[in-house]
Tab-separated table of C-alpha atoms and ligand atoms in Angstrom:
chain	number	residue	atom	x	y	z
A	1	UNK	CA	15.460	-35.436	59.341
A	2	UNK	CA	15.664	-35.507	63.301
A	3	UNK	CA	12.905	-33.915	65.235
A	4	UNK	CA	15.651	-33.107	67.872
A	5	UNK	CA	16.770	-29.235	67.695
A	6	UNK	CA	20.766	-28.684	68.193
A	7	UNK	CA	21.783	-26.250	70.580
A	8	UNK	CA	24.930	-24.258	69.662
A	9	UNK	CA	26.708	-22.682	72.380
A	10	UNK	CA	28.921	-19.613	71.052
A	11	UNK	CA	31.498	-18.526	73.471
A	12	UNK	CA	34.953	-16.608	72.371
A	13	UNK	CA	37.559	-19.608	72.571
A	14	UNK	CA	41.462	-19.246	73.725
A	15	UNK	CA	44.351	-21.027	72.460
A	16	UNK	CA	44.854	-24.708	73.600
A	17	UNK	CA	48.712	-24.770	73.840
A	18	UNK	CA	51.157	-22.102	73.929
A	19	UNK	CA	51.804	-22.281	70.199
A	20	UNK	CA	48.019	-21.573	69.458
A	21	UNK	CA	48.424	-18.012	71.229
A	22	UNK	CA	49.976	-16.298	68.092
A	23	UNK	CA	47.369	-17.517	65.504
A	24	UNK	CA	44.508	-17.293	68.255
A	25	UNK	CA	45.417	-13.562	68.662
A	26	UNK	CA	45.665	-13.083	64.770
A	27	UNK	CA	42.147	-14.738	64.469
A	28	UNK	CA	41.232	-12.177	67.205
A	29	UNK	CA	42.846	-8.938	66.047
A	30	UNK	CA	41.325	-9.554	62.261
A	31	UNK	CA	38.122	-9.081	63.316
A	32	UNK	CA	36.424	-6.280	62.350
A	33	UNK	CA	33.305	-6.591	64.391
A	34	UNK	CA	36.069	-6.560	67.753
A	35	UNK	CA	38.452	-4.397	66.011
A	36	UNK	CA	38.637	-1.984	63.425
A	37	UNK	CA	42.325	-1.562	62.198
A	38	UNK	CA	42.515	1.430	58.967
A	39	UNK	CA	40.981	0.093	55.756
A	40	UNK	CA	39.315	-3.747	55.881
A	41	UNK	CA	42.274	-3.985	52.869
A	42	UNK	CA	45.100	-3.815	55.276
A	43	UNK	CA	43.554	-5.323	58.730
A	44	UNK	CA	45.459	-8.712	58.224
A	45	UNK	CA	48.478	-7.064	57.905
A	46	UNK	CA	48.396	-5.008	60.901
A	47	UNK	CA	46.854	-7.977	62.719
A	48	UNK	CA	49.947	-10.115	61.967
A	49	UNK	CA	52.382	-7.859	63.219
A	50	UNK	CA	50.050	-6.645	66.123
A	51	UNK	CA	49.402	-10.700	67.133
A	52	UNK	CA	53.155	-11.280	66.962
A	53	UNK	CA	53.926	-8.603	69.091
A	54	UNK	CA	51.101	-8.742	71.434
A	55	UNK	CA	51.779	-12.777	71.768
A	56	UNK	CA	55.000	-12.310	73.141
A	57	UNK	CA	54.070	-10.743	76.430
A	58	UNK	CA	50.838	-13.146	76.425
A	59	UNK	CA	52.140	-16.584	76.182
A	60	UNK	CA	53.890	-15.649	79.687
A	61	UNK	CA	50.419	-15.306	81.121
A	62	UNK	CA	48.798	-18.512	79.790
A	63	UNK	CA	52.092	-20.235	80.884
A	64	UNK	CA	51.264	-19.740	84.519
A	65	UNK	CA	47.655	-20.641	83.949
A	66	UNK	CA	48.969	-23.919	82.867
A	67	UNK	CA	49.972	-23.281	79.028
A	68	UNK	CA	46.467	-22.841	77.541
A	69	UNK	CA	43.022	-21.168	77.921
A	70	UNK	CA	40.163	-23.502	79.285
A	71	UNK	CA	37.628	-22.325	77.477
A	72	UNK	CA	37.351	-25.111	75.523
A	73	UNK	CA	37.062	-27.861	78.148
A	74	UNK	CA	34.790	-25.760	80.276
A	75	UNK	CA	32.513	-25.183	77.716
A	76	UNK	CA	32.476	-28.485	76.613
A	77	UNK	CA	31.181	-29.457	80.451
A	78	UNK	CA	28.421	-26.503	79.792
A	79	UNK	CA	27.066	-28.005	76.669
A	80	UNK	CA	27.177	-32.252	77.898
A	81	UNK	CA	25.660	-31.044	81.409
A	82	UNK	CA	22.759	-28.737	79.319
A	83	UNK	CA	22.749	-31.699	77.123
A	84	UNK	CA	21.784	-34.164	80.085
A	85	UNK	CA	19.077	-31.445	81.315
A	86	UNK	CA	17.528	-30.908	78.520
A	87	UNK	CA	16.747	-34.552	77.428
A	88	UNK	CA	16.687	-36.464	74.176
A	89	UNK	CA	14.874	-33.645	71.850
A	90	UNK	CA	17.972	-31.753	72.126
A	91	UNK	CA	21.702	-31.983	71.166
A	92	UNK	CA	24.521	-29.481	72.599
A	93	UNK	CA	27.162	-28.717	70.029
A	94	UNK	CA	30.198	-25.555	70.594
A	95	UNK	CA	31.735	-23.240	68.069
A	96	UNK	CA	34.102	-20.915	69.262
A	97	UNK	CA	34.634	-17.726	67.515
A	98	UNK	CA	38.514	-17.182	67.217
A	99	UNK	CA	39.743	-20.992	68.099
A	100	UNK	CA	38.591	-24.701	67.812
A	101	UNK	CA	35.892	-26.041	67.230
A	102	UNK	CA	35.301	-23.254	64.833
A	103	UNK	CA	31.443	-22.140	63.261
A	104	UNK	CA	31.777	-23.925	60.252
A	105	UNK	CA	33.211	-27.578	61.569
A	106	UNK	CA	30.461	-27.039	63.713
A	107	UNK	CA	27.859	-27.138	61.308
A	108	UNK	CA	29.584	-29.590	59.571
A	109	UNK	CA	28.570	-31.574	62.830
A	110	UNK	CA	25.372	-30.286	63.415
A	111	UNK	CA	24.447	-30.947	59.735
A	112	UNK	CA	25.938	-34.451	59.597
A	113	UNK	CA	23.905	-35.514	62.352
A	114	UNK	CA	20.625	-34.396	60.386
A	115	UNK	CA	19.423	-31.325	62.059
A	116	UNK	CA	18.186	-28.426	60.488
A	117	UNK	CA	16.788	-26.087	63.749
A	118	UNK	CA	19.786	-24.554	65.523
A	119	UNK	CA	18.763	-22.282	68.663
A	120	UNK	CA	22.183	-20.682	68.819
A	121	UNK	CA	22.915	-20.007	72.328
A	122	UNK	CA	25.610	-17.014	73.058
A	123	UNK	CA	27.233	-17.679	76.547
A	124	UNK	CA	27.816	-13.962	77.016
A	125	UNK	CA	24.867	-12.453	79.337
A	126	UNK	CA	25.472	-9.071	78.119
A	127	UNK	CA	25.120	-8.138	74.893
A	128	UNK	CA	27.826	-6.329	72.528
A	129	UNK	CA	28.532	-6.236	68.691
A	130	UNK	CA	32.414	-7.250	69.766
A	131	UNK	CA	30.924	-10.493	71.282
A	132	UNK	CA	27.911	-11.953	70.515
A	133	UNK	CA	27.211	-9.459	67.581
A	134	UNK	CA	30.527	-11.046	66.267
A	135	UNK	CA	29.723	-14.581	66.688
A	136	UNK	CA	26.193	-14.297	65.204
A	137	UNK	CA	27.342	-12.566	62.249
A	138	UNK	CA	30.190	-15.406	61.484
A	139	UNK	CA	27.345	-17.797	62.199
A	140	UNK	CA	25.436	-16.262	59.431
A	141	UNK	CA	28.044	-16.176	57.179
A	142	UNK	CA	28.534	-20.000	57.857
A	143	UNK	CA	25.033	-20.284	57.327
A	144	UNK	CA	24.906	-18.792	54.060
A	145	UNK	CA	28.004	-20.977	52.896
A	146	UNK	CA	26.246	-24.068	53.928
A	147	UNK	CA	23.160	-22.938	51.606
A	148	UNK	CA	21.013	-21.358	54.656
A	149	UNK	CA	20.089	-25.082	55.139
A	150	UNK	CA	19.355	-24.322	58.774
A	151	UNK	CA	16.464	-22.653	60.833
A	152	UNK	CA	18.610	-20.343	63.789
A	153	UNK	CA	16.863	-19.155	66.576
A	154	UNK	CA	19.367	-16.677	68.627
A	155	UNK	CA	19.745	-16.379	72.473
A	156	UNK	CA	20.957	-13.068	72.447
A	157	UNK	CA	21.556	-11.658	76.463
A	158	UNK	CA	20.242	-13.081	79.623
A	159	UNK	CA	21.662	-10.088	81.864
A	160	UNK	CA	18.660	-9.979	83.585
A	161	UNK	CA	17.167	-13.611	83.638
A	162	UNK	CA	16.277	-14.900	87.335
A	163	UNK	CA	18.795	-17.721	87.599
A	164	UNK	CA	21.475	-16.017	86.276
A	165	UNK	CA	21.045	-13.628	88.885
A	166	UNK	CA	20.090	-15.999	91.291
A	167	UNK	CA	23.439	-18.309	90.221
A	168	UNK	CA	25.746	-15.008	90.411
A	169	UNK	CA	24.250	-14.236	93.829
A	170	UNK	CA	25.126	-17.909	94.864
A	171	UNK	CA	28.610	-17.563	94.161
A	172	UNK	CA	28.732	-14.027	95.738
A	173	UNK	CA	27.209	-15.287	99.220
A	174	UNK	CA	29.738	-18.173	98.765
A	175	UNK	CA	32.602	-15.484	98.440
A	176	UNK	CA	31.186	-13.717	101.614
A	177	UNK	CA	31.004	-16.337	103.818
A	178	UNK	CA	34.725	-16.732	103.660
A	179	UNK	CA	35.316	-13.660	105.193
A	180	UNK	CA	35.907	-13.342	109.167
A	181	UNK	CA	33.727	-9.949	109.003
A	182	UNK	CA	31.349	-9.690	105.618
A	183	UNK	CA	30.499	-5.981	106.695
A	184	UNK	CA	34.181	-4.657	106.391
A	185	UNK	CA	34.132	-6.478	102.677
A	186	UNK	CA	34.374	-4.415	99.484
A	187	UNK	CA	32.790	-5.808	96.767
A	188	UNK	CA	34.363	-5.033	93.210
A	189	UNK	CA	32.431	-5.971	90.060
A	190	UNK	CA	34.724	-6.360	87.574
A	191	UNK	CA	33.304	-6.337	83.692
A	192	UNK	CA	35.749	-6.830	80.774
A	193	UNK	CA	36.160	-3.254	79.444
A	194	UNK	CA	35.012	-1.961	75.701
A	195	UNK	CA	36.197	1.140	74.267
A	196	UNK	CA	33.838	3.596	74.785
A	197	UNK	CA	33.273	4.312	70.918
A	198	UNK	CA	30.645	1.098	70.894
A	199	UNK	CA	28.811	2.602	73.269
A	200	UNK	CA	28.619	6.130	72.547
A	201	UNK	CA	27.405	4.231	68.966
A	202	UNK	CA	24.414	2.781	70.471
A	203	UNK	CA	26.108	-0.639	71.897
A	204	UNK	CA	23.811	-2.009	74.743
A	205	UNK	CA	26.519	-3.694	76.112
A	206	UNK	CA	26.975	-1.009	79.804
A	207	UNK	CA	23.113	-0.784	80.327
A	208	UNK	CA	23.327	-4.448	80.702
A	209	UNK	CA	26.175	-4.648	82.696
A	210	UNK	CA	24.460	-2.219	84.926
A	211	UNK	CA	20.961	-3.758	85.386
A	212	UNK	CA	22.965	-7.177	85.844
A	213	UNK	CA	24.802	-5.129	89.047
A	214	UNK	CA	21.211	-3.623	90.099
A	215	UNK	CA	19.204	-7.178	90.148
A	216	UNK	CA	22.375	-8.647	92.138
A	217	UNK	CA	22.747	-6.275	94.504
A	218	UNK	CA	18.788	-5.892	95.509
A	219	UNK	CA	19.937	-9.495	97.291
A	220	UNK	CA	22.873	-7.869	99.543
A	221	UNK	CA	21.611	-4.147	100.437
A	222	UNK	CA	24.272	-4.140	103.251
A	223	UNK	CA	26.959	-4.529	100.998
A	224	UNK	CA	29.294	-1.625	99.508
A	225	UNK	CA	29.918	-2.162	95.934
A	226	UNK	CA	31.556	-0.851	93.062
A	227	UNK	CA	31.869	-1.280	89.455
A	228	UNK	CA	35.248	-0.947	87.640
A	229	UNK	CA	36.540	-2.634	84.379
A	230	UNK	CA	39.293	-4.713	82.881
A	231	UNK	CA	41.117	-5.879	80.276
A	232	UNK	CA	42.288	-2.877	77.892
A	233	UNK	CA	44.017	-3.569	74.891
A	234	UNK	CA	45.264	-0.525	72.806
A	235	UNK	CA	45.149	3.191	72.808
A	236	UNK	CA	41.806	4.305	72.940
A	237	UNK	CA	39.371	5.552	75.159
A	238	UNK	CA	37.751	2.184	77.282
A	239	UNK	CA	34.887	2.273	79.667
A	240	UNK	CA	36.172	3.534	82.920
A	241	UNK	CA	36.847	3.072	86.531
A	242	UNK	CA	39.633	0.444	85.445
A	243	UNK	CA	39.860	-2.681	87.836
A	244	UNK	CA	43.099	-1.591	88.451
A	245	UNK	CA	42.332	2.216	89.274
A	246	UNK	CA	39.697	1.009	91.562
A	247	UNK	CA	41.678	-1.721	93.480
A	248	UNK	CA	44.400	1.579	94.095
A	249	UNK	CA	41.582	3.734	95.014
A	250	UNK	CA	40.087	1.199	98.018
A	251	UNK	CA	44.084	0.070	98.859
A	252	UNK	CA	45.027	3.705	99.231
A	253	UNK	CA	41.661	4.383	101.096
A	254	UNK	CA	42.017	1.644	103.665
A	255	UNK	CA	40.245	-1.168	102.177
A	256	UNK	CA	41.498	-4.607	103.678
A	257	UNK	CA	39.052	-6.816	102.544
A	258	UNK	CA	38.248	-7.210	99.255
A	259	UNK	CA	35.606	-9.743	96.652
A	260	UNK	CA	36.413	-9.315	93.261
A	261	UNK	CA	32.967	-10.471	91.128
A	262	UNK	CA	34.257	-10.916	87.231
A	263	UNK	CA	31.565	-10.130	85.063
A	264	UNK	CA	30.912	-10.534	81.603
A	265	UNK	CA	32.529	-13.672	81.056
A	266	UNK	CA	30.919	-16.944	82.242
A	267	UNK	CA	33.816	-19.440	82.359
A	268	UNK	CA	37.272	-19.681	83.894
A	269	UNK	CA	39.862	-18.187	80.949
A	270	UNK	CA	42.608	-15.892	81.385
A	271	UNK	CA	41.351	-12.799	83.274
A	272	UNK	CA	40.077	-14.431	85.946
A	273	UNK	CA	43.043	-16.885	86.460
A	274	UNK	CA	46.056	-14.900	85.541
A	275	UNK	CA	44.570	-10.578	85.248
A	276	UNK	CA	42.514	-11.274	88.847
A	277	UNK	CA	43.974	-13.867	90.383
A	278	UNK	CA	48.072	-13.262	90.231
A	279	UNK	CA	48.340	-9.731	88.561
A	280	UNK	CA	45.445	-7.834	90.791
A	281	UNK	CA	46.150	-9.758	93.910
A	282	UNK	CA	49.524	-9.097	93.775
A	283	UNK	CA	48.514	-5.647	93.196
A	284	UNK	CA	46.313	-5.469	96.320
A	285	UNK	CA	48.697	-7.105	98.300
A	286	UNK	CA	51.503	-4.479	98.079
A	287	UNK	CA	48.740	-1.711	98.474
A	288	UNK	CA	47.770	-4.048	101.948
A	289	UNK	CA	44.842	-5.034	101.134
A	290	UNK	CA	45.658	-8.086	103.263
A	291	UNK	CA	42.326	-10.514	102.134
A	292	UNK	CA	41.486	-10.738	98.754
A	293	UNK	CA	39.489	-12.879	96.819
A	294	UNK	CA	37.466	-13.737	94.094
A	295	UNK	CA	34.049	-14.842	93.204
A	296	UNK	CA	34.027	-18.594	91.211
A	297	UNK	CA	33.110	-18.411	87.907
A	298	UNK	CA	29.912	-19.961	86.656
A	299	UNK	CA	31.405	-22.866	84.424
A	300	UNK	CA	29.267	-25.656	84.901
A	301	UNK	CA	27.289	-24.788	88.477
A	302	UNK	CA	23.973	-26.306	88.221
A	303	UNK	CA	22.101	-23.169	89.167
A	304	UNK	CA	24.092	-21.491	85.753
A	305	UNK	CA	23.044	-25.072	83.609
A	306	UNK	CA	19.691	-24.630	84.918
A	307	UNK	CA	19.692	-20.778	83.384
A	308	UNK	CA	20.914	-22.219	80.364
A	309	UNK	CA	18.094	-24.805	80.243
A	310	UNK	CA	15.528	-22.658	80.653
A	311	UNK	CA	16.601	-19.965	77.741
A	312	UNK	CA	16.936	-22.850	75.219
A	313	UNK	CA	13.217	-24.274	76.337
A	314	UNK	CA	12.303	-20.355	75.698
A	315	UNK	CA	14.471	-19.303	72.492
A	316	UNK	CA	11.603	-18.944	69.537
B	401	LIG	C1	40.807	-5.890	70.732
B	401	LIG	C2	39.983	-5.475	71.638
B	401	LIG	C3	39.170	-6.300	72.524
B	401	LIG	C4	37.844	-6.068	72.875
B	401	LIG	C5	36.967	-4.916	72.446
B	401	LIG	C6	37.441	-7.142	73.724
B	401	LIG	C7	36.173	-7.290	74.292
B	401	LIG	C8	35.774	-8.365	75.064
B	401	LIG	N1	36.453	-9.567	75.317
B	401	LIG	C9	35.704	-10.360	76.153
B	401	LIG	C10	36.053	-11.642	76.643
B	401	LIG	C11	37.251	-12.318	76.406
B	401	LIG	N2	38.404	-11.769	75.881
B	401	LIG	C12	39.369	-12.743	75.765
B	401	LIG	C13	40.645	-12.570	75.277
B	401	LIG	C14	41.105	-11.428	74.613
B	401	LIG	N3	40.393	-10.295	74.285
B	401	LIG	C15	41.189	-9.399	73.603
B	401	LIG	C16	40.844	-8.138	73.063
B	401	LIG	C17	39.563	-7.540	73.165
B	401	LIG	N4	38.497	-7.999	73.871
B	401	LIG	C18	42.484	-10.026	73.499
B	401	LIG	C19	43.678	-9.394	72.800
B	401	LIG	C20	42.422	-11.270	74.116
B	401	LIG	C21	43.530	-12.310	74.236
B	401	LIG	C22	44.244	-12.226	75.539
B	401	LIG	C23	45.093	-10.976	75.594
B	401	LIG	O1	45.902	-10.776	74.665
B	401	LIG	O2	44.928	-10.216	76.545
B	401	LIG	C24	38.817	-14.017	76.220
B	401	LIG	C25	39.471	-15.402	76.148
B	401	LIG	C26	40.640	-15.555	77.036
B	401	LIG	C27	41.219	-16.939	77.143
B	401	LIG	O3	41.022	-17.620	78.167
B	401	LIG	O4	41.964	-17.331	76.264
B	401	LIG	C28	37.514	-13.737	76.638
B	401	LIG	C29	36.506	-14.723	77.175
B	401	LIG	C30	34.506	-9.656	76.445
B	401	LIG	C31	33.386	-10.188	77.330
B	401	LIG	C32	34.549	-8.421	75.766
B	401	LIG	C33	33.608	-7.296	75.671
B	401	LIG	C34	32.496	-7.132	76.238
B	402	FE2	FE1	40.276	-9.183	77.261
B	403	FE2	FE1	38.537	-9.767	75.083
């Protein structure tokens, strides 16, 4: 056996070509841990016509971010420039919870190359049952398939971890500094919603997103911020301001400068590059908010790998 310890970074995963959108969104919809549809019996079949119907409309939007989701390439950058940090006692492998590489080839992988500690790293900072909650419970069903021949230590949140902070505050001075006047900008945090049923049933998933806005903002007290969130899918009740409410609310009140800050998600994928950056802007635009812009994402920055680096050297 290797003394090295594999590092498993768990992120959501999109589809990789416009065909993959269909079965990416069935993969998606037929999770219960994300989604519960009537009776676990009939989920698949309401996922199948919900993922056909739903992909229609969505293939459009990965079209104009270039056909596919880049989850998987950025992700891949994460894990080879953790790998390079960490140094030779480690190795950085991805599973993705609704598209390739999936949990189990990645085990295959991790197995076939002789290790049998895992720290299992989620790349969501803020924890919920729909995310991370989902993705450790597949890994532990993978787990128990492969014969529980593996140790798993789990990186469960970082929402409050110094360089995370410290990396989101880089990207938010960045965002500033493009402004002509930084004291007329409104800043907009924008976390991907959750229907409010997780949280009224104990999900931590707001109090996080919350202390992550606190810590941030102690570093830019002359700032006026907001939070809002986006991304709904279906009927219910989801956590409110929505992004889009809010961006109507500052339009309608004036607002001409604008910095939206996507939460919640680490990498590139399709809410930043197709919900924020053509649907909201065009939005803003026609209320006049006349300069609006976004945050980068995280991806691979150095400060982020460095975050990474140290919750791995800390995971028990
Ligand atoms: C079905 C309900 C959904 C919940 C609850 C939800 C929570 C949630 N999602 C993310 C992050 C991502 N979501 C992504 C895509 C995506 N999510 C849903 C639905 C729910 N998400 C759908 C239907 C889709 C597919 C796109 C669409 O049809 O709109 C992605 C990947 C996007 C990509 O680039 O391909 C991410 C990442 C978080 C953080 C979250 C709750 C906290
Ligand atoms: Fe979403
Ligand atoms: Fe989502």
């Amino acid at each position: 056996m290797s003394e090295k310890t594999a590092v498993l970074l768990l992120q959501m995963g999109g589809p990789d070509s416009l065909e993959a959108v269909k079965p990416f969104l069935y993969n998606l919809f037929s999770d219960r841990d994300i989604i519960r549809i009537g009776p676990a019996f009939v989920q698949p079949l309401i996922a199948r016509f919900i993922s056909l119907r739903r992909s229609r409309k969505v293939v459009e939007y990965y079209r104009q971010i270039g056909g596919k989701s880049p989850l998987r390439e950025l992700t891949d950058q994460q894990a080879g420039e953790l790998e390079k940090v960490l140094g030779a006692n480690y190795r950085c492998f991805v599973a993705m919870r609704y598209w390739k590489p999936d949990t189990r080839e990645a085990l295959a992988a991790i197995r076939q190359e002789g290790f049998s500690r895992i720290i299992a790293l989620s790349l969501y900072p803020h924890y919920s049952r729909a995310t991370s909650g989902s993705s450790f419970n597949e890994l532990e069903r993978a787990r128990t398939l492969s014969g529980k021949s593996f140790f798993v230590s789990y990186v469960r949140q970082f929402f409050d971890h110094p360089l995370y902070i410290a990396a989101l505050a880089e990207k938010i001075e960045q965002g500033l500094s493009q402004f002509s006047d930084r004291n007329a900008v409104q800043l907009v945090f924008s976390a991907h919603g959750l229907p409010q049923s997780f949280i009224d049933s104990g999900d931590p998933y707001l109090d996080h997103i919350q202390a992550t806005v606190r810590l941030v903002m102690e570093r830019f007290k002359d700032v006026t911020h907001h939070l809002a969130f986006q991304s709904r899918a279906g009927p219910v009740k989801w956590l409110e301001p929505s992004t889009e409410e809010m961006i109507r609310t500052l339009g309608e009140g004036g607002c001409k400068s604008l910095l939206m800050v996507p939460l919640s998600f680490v990498s590139d994928h399709i809410e930043t590059l197709y919900e924020i950056d053509i649907q909201y802007r065009d939005e803003a635009a026609a209320l006049g908010i006349t300069d609006f812009r976004r945050t980068e994402s995280l991806n691979a920055t150095p400060a982020f790998i460095q975050c990474l680096a140290e919750l791995v050297r800390g995971a028990r």
